[in-house]
């Protein structure tokens, strides 16, 4: 029942998106051969995990399709702020999602890309980076070169505030506009709750026996157990409370901002609207919300500050 709903929702979501489709690859092989320089990249430093739209990426690489998460791994321990990365440095980027069985899937094409810093003189105009399009099955190279496709032309933008040495800034912070929540009624309904809840007490009209609390999640495939630390940056959830008469009497939201927004509480921003007129009443790393949502991190209550809901494929 649960799986079926998730399949239906995902199928509807994918149909609504103009994507090139997915390959049904499983996770990359852990041992593609010791000569493969990308072997074991998931054990390197992970510097990004985001489903947030990127103005730098636009529609390229599913950059504005929130059902896909972009995860970036590198051989270096820290991102540089000035200068150039050392010869031999590698960055790998996965663009991925989850299918109806919550199995990991790569975008197809271009689900697995890489950049390798070559020897001085390899490509003076491009700071000696070689670009790779990889086969996620065995990490073999589909195509590579300093002038592969539009790679270099776009990565040239990675300077100043946006990055350094053709490598974009990571981790990026998602800066939500309250209007990003406006179309929540079109998101995925992951839970419908009514009546008292021990975790809720009087909050969110939890003591009003007639009130119905509906929880919406924008990106159904956002997985708190995925490759990053909790939900991907960019994840949005909203709770709408309606009275028995059907009037909206409560509206709260959460956005995973990432970056260093509030590192002690895993970088969530909380939002509260005035249900009478729909105006934003408050936003921020609000102590009142954090104090209670911390309970979601315990046992089976939920994951990464978000409570469990029946129709969330990963947190239920
Ligand atoms: C339209 C612009 C654009 C094009 C074209 C593009 N990229 Fe990127 N790429 C980005 C952005 C922006 C990021 C930062 C992460 C993100 O938002 O997904 C990125 C990230 C990466 C990363 C991780 C390192 C970093 O800079 O963050 C690799 C590796 C990468 N791209 C490889 C490629 C390859 C290979 C190609 C060509 C096949 C390519 N990219 C084409 C915009 C682009
Ligand atoms: C007393 C505890 C408590 C407080 C305080 C609280 N919440 Fe919640 N919140 C919950 C519980 C429990 C749920 C689970 C859904 C339900 O039963 O209504 C929830 C659900 C939510 C959801 C849906 C996602 C999820 O975690 O289930 C959002 C969004 C939300 N709360 C936002 C806020 C915001 C914003 C604040 C601060 C203004 C806040 N909450 C304060 C207990 C609390």
Short mmCIF file of C-alpha atoms and ligand atoms in Angstrom, two decimals:
data_model
loop_
_atom_site.label_atom_id
_atom_site.label_comp_id
_atom_site.label_asym_id
_atom_site.label_seq_id
_atom_site.Cartn_x
_atom_site.Cartn_y
_atom_site.Cartn_z
CA UNK A 1 0.00 0.00 0.00
CA UNK A 2 2.69 2.40 1.03
CA UNK A 3 5.01 1.32 -1.81
CA UNK A 4 2.17 1.58 -4.28
CA UNK A 5 1.36 5.14 -3.31
CA UNK A 6 5.00 6.08 -3.53
CA UNK A 7 5.22 4.50 -7.00
CA UNK A 8 2.16 6.40 -8.15
CA UNK A 9 3.45 9.65 -6.77
CA UNK A 10 6.88 9.18 -8.25
CA UNK A 11 5.51 8.15 -11.63
CA UNK A 12 3.31 11.24 -11.67
CA UNK A 13 6.24 13.37 -10.61
CA UNK A 14 8.56 12.00 -13.26
CA UNK A 15 5.95 12.34 -15.98
CA UNK A 16 5.49 15.98 -15.09
CA UNK A 17 9.18 16.66 -15.52
CA UNK A 18 10.99 17.11 -18.77
CA UNK A 19 13.91 14.87 -17.98
CA UNK A 20 15.86 12.53 -20.15
CA UNK A 21 14.89 9.61 -17.92
CA UNK A 22 16.87 7.53 -15.50
CA UNK A 23 19.15 4.61 -15.86
CA UNK A 24 18.25 1.79 -13.51
CA UNK A 25 21.81 1.35 -12.38
CA UNK A 26 22.49 0.22 -8.88
CA UNK A 27 25.19 1.86 -6.82
CA UNK A 28 28.59 2.08 -8.49
CA UNK A 29 30.76 -1.00 -8.10
CA UNK A 30 33.02 -0.77 -5.09
CA UNK A 31 35.83 -2.40 -7.01
CA UNK A 32 35.96 -1.39 -10.66
CA UNK A 33 39.66 -2.31 -10.72
CA UNK A 34 42.56 -0.71 -8.93
CA UNK A 35 43.67 1.13 -12.06
CA UNK A 36 40.45 3.10 -12.18
CA UNK A 37 41.21 6.49 -10.62
CA UNK A 38 37.57 7.02 -9.61
CA UNK A 39 37.32 3.78 -7.59
CA UNK A 40 35.90 4.30 -4.11
CA UNK A 41 34.99 7.95 -4.71
CA UNK A 42 32.10 7.74 -2.24
CA UNK A 43 34.69 7.35 0.54
CA UNK A 44 36.31 10.68 -0.37
CA UNK A 45 35.32 14.01 1.18
CA UNK A 46 31.70 14.83 0.39
CA UNK A 47 31.35 18.58 -0.10
CA UNK A 48 27.82 18.85 -1.46
CA UNK A 49 24.39 17.23 -1.28
CA UNK A 50 21.67 19.41 -2.74
CA UNK A 51 18.41 19.37 -4.66
CA UNK A 52 18.11 23.17 -4.66
CA UNK A 53 17.68 24.93 -7.99
CA UNK A 54 20.88 26.52 -9.28
CA UNK A 55 20.92 29.64 -11.40
CA UNK A 56 24.42 28.67 -12.52
CA UNK A 57 23.25 25.26 -13.70
CA UNK A 58 19.84 26.22 -15.08
CA UNK A 59 18.13 23.21 -16.61
CA UNK A 60 21.47 21.45 -17.26
CA UNK A 61 22.03 18.19 -15.37
CA UNK A 62 18.56 18.28 -13.81
CA UNK A 63 19.66 21.42 -11.96
CA UNK A 64 16.11 22.67 -11.60
CA UNK A 65 14.46 19.31 -10.96
CA UNK A 66 14.19 18.87 -7.20
CA UNK A 67 13.57 15.13 -7.45
CA UNK A 68 17.26 14.83 -8.32
CA UNK A 69 20.01 15.38 -5.78
CA UNK A 70 23.51 16.48 -6.78
CA UNK A 71 26.26 15.03 -4.57
CA UNK A 72 29.91 15.99 -4.94
CA UNK A 73 32.97 14.10 -3.74
CA UNK A 74 36.62 15.12 -3.90
CA UNK A 75 40.09 13.85 -3.11
CA UNK A 76 40.99 17.07 -1.30
CA UNK A 77 40.18 17.63 2.38
CA UNK A 78 39.21 21.29 2.03
CA UNK A 79 37.98 23.53 -0.75
CA UNK A 80 40.45 26.26 -1.73
CA UNK A 81 39.51 29.94 -1.72
CA UNK A 82 42.32 31.26 -3.88
CA UNK A 83 44.78 29.76 -6.32
CA UNK A 84 44.62 26.39 -8.02
CA UNK A 85 44.07 22.81 -6.96
CA UNK A 86 47.07 20.48 -7.07
CA UNK A 87 47.76 18.24 -10.03
CA UNK A 88 45.94 14.94 -9.52
CA UNK A 89 42.95 16.48 -7.70
CA UNK A 90 39.65 14.82 -8.63
CA UNK A 91 36.02 15.94 -8.22
CA UNK A 92 33.12 13.56 -8.92
CA UNK A 93 29.49 14.64 -9.20
CA UNK A 94 26.51 12.31 -8.97
CA UNK A 95 23.09 13.44 -10.18
CA UNK A 96 20.76 10.87 -8.70
CA UNK A 97 17.31 10.00 -7.41
CA UNK A 98 15.44 6.99 -5.99
CA UNK A 99 12.98 4.69 -7.73
CA UNK A 100 9.77 3.19 -6.35
CA UNK A 101 11.68 0.69 -4.21
CA UNK A 102 13.83 3.52 -2.87
CA UNK A 103 16.79 2.14 -4.87
CA UNK A 104 19.41 4.63 -5.90
CA UNK A 105 19.33 5.61 -9.59
CA UNK A 106 21.55 7.86 -11.69
CA UNK A 107 20.21 10.47 -14.08
CA UNK A 108 20.66 9.33 -17.66
CA UNK A 109 22.56 10.75 -19.46
CA UNK A 110 25.28 12.54 -17.47
CA UNK A 111 24.47 10.98 -14.09
CA UNK A 112 28.13 10.66 -13.17
CA UNK A 113 30.61 13.39 -14.12
CA UNK A 114 34.15 14.12 -13.06
CA UNK A 115 37.00 16.60 -13.35
CA UNK A 116 40.68 15.67 -13.04
CA UNK A 117 43.50 18.20 -12.69
CA UNK A 118 46.17 17.26 -15.26
CA UNK A 119 49.81 18.29 -15.63
CA UNK A 120 50.71 21.94 -16.40
CA UNK A 121 50.29 22.61 -20.12
CA UNK A 122 47.47 20.05 -20.58
CA UNK A 123 45.03 22.91 -21.29
CA UNK A 124 46.31 26.38 -20.42
CA UNK A 125 42.98 28.07 -21.17
CA UNK A 126 41.12 25.76 -18.81
CA UNK A 127 43.64 25.56 -15.94
CA UNK A 128 44.52 21.99 -17.03
CA UNK A 129 41.22 20.35 -16.03
CA UNK A 130 40.07 17.28 -17.94
CA UNK A 131 36.27 16.67 -17.94
CA UNK A 132 34.75 13.17 -17.82
CA UNK A 133 31.37 11.65 -18.52
CA UNK A 134 31.42 8.30 -16.69
CA UNK A 135 29.43 5.08 -16.90
CA UNK A 136 27.95 4.57 -13.41
CA UNK A 137 27.96 0.75 -13.90
CA UNK A 138 31.71 0.31 -13.96
CA UNK A 139 33.18 3.82 -13.76
CA UNK A 140 34.53 3.47 -17.30
CA UNK A 141 34.89 6.65 -19.36
CA UNK A 142 32.18 7.37 -21.93
CA UNK A 143 33.86 10.59 -23.09
CA UNK A 144 36.53 12.92 -21.80
CA UNK A 145 38.74 15.88 -22.69
CA UNK A 146 39.52 19.49 -21.93
CA UNK A 147 36.88 20.57 -24.45
CA UNK A 148 34.17 18.04 -23.67
CA UNK A 149 30.75 19.51 -24.54
CA UNK A 150 29.86 22.73 -22.76
CA UNK A 151 31.69 21.76 -19.57
CA UNK A 152 34.53 24.26 -19.60
CA UNK A 153 32.41 27.14 -20.92
CA UNK A 154 30.07 26.87 -17.96
CA UNK A 155 32.67 25.99 -15.32
CA UNK A 156 34.52 29.22 -16.23
CA UNK A 157 31.87 30.95 -14.10
CA UNK A 158 33.32 29.32 -10.98
CA UNK A 159 35.27 32.34 -9.74
CA UNK A 160 34.78 35.15 -7.25
CA UNK A 161 31.75 34.43 -5.06
CA UNK A 162 30.83 31.38 -7.11
CA UNK A 163 34.02 29.34 -6.77
CA UNK A 164 37.68 29.14 -7.69
CA UNK A 165 39.76 27.43 -10.37
CA UNK A 166 36.74 26.22 -12.42
CA UNK A 167 35.33 24.48 -9.33
CA UNK A 168 32.09 25.85 -7.87
CA UNK A 169 31.71 26.87 -4.22
CA UNK A 170 30.68 24.08 -1.81
CA UNK A 171 28.70 23.60 0.28
CA UNK A 172 26.23 26.00 -1.26
CA UNK A 173 23.56 27.51 0.94
CA UNK A 174 19.95 27.46 -0.23
CA UNK A 175 18.30 30.81 0.48
CA UNK A 176 14.57 30.20 0.33
CA UNK A 177 12.04 32.85 -0.59
CA UNK A 178 8.82 32.44 1.43
CA UNK A 179 7.10 32.33 -1.97
CA UNK A 180 8.86 29.00 -2.58
CA UNK A 181 6.13 27.51 -0.37
CA UNK A 182 3.23 29.10 -2.28
CA UNK A 183 2.41 26.05 -4.40
CA UNK A 184 2.52 23.57 -1.52
CA UNK A 185 -0.91 22.19 -2.38
CA UNK A 186 0.69 20.70 -5.51
CA UNK A 187 3.45 18.97 -3.47
CA UNK A 188 3.39 15.41 -2.15
CA UNK A 189 0.95 14.87 0.73
CA UNK A 190 2.97 12.59 3.05
CA UNK A 191 0.78 12.61 6.14
CA UNK A 192 -2.67 13.51 7.42
CA UNK A 193 -2.95 13.70 11.20
CA UNK A 194 -5.86 14.43 13.48
CA UNK A 195 -6.30 14.45 17.22
CA UNK A 196 -3.93 14.68 20.14
CA UNK A 197 -0.32 13.63 19.75
CA UNK A 198 1.96 13.23 22.75
CA UNK A 199 4.85 14.80 20.83
CA UNK A 200 2.73 17.77 19.86
CA UNK A 201 0.83 18.75 22.99
CA UNK A 202 -1.02 22.00 22.37
CA UNK A 203 1.32 23.09 19.52
CA UNK A 204 0.01 23.23 15.93
CA UNK A 205 -3.59 23.02 17.22
CA UNK A 206 -2.80 19.49 18.41
CA UNK A 207 -5.38 19.77 21.18
CA UNK A 208 -8.17 20.65 18.80
CA UNK A 209 -9.80 17.27 18.17
CA UNK A 210 -11.49 18.49 14.97
CA UNK A 211 -8.41 20.07 13.41
CA UNK A 212 -6.72 18.19 10.55
CA UNK A 213 -2.99 18.57 10.07
CA UNK A 214 -1.67 17.89 6.55
CA UNK A 215 2.03 17.55 5.87
CA UNK A 216 3.39 18.25 2.40
CA UNK A 217 6.89 17.50 1.11
CA UNK A 218 8.11 19.19 -2.04
CA UNK A 219 10.74 16.69 -3.20
CA UNK A 220 9.41 13.18 -2.57
CA UNK A 221 12.80 11.61 -3.41
CA UNK A 222 14.67 13.73 -0.83
CA UNK A 223 16.25 11.06 1.37
CA UNK A 224 17.57 11.76 4.89
CA UNK A 225 19.52 8.47 4.75
CA UNK A 226 21.09 9.23 1.38
CA UNK A 227 24.64 10.23 0.57
CA UNK A 228 24.75 13.38 2.67
CA UNK A 229 24.12 14.38 6.24
CA UNK A 230 20.33 14.31 6.56
CA UNK A 231 17.92 15.69 3.97
CA UNK A 232 19.53 17.29 0.90
CA UNK A 233 19.95 21.06 0.97
CA UNK A 234 16.85 22.54 -0.68
CA UNK A 235 14.29 20.17 0.86
CA UNK A 236 11.00 21.88 1.78
CA UNK A 237 8.20 20.62 4.05
CA UNK A 238 5.04 22.40 5.11
CA UNK A 239 2.26 21.72 7.59
CA UNK A 240 -1.20 23.11 7.05
CA UNK A 241 -3.78 22.91 9.84
CA UNK A 242 -7.48 23.24 9.06
CA UNK A 243 -10.33 23.57 11.51
CA UNK A 244 -13.29 21.19 11.47
CA UNK A 245 -15.03 23.87 9.39
CA UNK A 246 -12.24 23.71 6.81
CA UNK A 247 -10.58 27.06 7.52
CA UNK A 248 -6.80 27.25 7.55
CA UNK A 249 -5.87 27.87 11.19
CA UNK A 250 -2.16 27.13 11.11
CA UNK A 251 0.67 27.14 8.59
CA UNK A 252 4.31 26.33 9.31
CA UNK A 253 7.24 25.32 7.12
CA UNK A 254 10.80 24.07 7.18
CA UNK A 255 13.57 24.54 4.62
CA UNK A 256 16.91 22.73 4.64
CA UNK A 257 19.30 25.62 3.99
CA UNK A 258 22.58 23.77 4.23
CA UNK A 259 25.86 25.67 4.16
CA UNK A 260 26.56 27.07 7.61
CA UNK A 261 23.10 28.53 8.27
CA UNK A 262 22.72 26.88 11.71
CA UNK A 263 25.26 24.09 11.93
CA UNK A 264 24.42 23.14 15.54
CA UNK A 265 20.87 22.24 14.48
CA UNK A 266 21.64 20.82 11.02
CA UNK A 267 20.86 23.95 9.02
CA UNK A 268 17.05 23.99 8.98
CA UNK A 269 15.16 27.28 8.75
CA UNK A 270 11.64 27.42 10.27
CA UNK A 271 8.74 29.49 8.89
CA UNK A 272 5.44 30.56 10.40
CA UNK A 273 2.58 32.26 8.56
CA UNK A 274 -0.38 34.18 9.89
CA UNK A 275 -3.29 31.93 8.86
CA UNK A 276 -5.71 34.87 8.88
CA UNK A 277 -4.06 36.70 6.01
CA UNK A 278 -1.33 34.37 4.75
CA UNK A 279 1.45 36.84 5.62
CA UNK A 280 4.77 35.53 6.86
CA UNK A 281 4.84 36.04 10.63
CA UNK A 282 8.35 34.85 11.42
CA UNK A 283 11.27 32.89 10.03
CA UNK A 284 14.70 31.75 11.15
CA UNK A 285 16.39 29.16 13.34
CA UNK A 286 13.58 29.65 15.87
CA UNK A 287 14.38 28.17 19.29
CA UNK A 288 10.75 27.31 19.98
CA UNK A 289 10.50 25.10 16.92
CA UNK A 290 13.97 23.59 17.29
CA UNK A 291 13.33 22.71 20.94
CA UNK A 292 10.45 20.46 20.05
CA UNK A 293 11.56 19.19 16.63
CA UNK A 294 14.70 17.76 18.21
CA UNK A 295 12.41 14.96 19.40
CA UNK A 296 12.21 13.85 15.75
CA UNK A 297 15.85 12.79 16.02
CA UNK A 298 15.06 10.16 18.64
CA UNK A 299 14.16 6.54 17.96
CA UNK A 300 11.37 6.05 15.47
CA UNK A 301 9.92 9.56 15.92
CA UNK A 302 11.52 10.78 12.72
CA UNK A 303 14.80 11.75 11.08
CA UNK A 304 16.86 14.92 10.79
CA UNK A 305 14.40 17.18 12.73
CA UNK A 306 11.43 16.05 10.61
CA UNK A 307 8.78 13.81 12.15
CA UNK A 308 7.93 10.50 10.48
CA UNK A 309 4.88 10.39 8.20
CA UNK A 310 3.19 7.38 6.70
CA UNK A 311 3.64 8.28 3.06
CA UNK A 312 7.19 9.55 3.16
CA UNK A 313 9.21 6.80 1.45
CA UNK A 314 12.24 7.23 3.74
CA UNK A 315 10.95 8.64 7.01
CA UNK A 316 7.79 6.77 8.01
C1 LIG B 1 25.39 25.06 -17.46
C2 LIG B 1 26.57 25.01 -16.62
C3 LIG B 1 27.31 23.68 -16.48
C4 LIG B 1 27.71 22.81 -17.46
C5 LIG B 1 27.44 22.87 -18.94
C6 LIG B 1 28.46 21.76 -16.78
N1 LIG B 1 28.51 22.00 -15.45
FE1 LIG B 1 29.45 20.86 -14.05
N2 LIG B 1 28.69 22.01 -12.59
C7 LIG B 1 27.94 23.15 -12.77
C8 LIG B 1 27.54 23.67 -11.47
C9 LIG B 1 26.72 24.92 -11.21
C10 LIG B 1 28.12 22.82 -10.52
C11 LIG B 1 27.99 22.95 -9.00
C12 LIG B 1 27.14 21.84 -8.43
C13 LIG B 1 25.69 21.87 -8.81
O1 LIG B 1 25.01 22.87 -8.62
O2 LIG B 1 25.23 20.83 -9.28
C14 LIG B 1 28.84 21.80 -11.26
C15 LIG B 1 29.58 20.81 -10.66
C16 LIG B 1 30.37 19.91 -11.33
C17 LIG B 1 31.34 19.03 -10.72
C18 LIG B 1 31.76 19.06 -9.25
C19 LIG B 1 32.85 20.13 -9.09
C20 LIG B 1 32.30 21.55 -9.07
O3 LIG B 1 32.75 22.41 -9.84
O4 LIG B 1 31.37 21.81 -8.29
C21 LIG B 1 31.87 18.25 -11.70
C22 LIG B 1 32.90 17.17 -11.54
C23 LIG B 1 31.24 18.66 -12.94
N3 LIG B 1 30.33 19.68 -12.69
C24 LIG B 1 31.54 18.12 -14.17
C25 LIG B 1 31.00 18.59 -15.37
C26 LIG B 1 31.26 17.99 -16.65
C27 LIG B 1 32.14 16.78 -16.90
C28 LIG B 1 30.55 18.70 -17.57
C29 LIG B 1 30.43 18.48 -19.07
C30 LIG B 1 29.96 17.17 -19.49
C31 LIG B 1 29.85 19.76 -16.85
N4 LIG B 1 30.14 19.66 -15.53
C32 LIG B 1 29.05 20.70 -17.45
C33 LIG B 1 27.60 23.73 -13.96
C34 LIG B 1 27.81 23.15 -15.21
C1 LIG B 2 5.51 21.00 21.01
C2 LIG B 2 6.25 20.48 19.91
C3 LIG B 2 6.34 21.27 18.62
C4 LIG B 2 6.63 22.60 18.44
C5 LIG B 2 6.87 23.66 19.47
C6 LIG B 2 6.67 22.82 17.00
N1 LIG B 2 6.40 21.65 16.33
FE1 LIG B 2 6.27 21.43 14.34
N2 LIG B 2 5.64 19.50 14.60
C7 LIG B 2 5.54 18.85 15.81
C8 LIG B 2 5.06 17.48 15.58
C9 LIG B 2 4.84 16.42 16.62
C10 LIG B 2 4.88 17.36 14.19
C11 LIG B 2 4.38 16.12 13.46
C12 LIG B 2 3.08 16.32 12.74
C13 LIG B 2 1.88 16.41 13.67
O1 LIG B 2 1.61 15.51 14.46
O2 LIG B 2 1.18 17.43 13.56
C14 LIG B 2 5.26 18.64 13.61
C15 LIG B 2 5.28 18.91 12.25
C16 LIG B 2 5.78 20.04 11.68
C17 LIG B 2 5.99 20.22 10.27
C18 LIG B 2 5.81 19.15 9.20
C19 LIG B 2 7.13 18.32 9.12
C20 LIG B 2 7.33 17.38 10.30
O3 LIG B 2 8.35 17.49 11.02
O4 LIG B 2 6.45 16.54 10.54
C21 LIG B 2 6.46 21.48 10.09
C22 LIG B 2 6.84 22.12 8.78
C23 LIG B 2 6.56 22.08 11.39
N3 LIG B 2 6.14 21.18 12.34
C24 LIG B 2 7.02 23.37 11.60
C25 LIG B 2 7.15 23.93 12.87
C26 LIG B 2 7.57 25.30 13.10
C27 LIG B 2 7.95 26.29 12.03
C28 LIG B 2 7.56 25.48 14.46
C29 LIG B 2 7.91 26.75 15.22
C30 LIG B 2 7.16 27.92 14.86
C31 LIG B 2 7.13 24.24 15.05
N4 LIG B 2 6.91 23.32 14.07
C32 LIG B 2 6.97 24.04 16.40
C33 LIG B 2 5.84 19.36 17.03
C34 LIG B 2 6.18 20.68 17.28
#
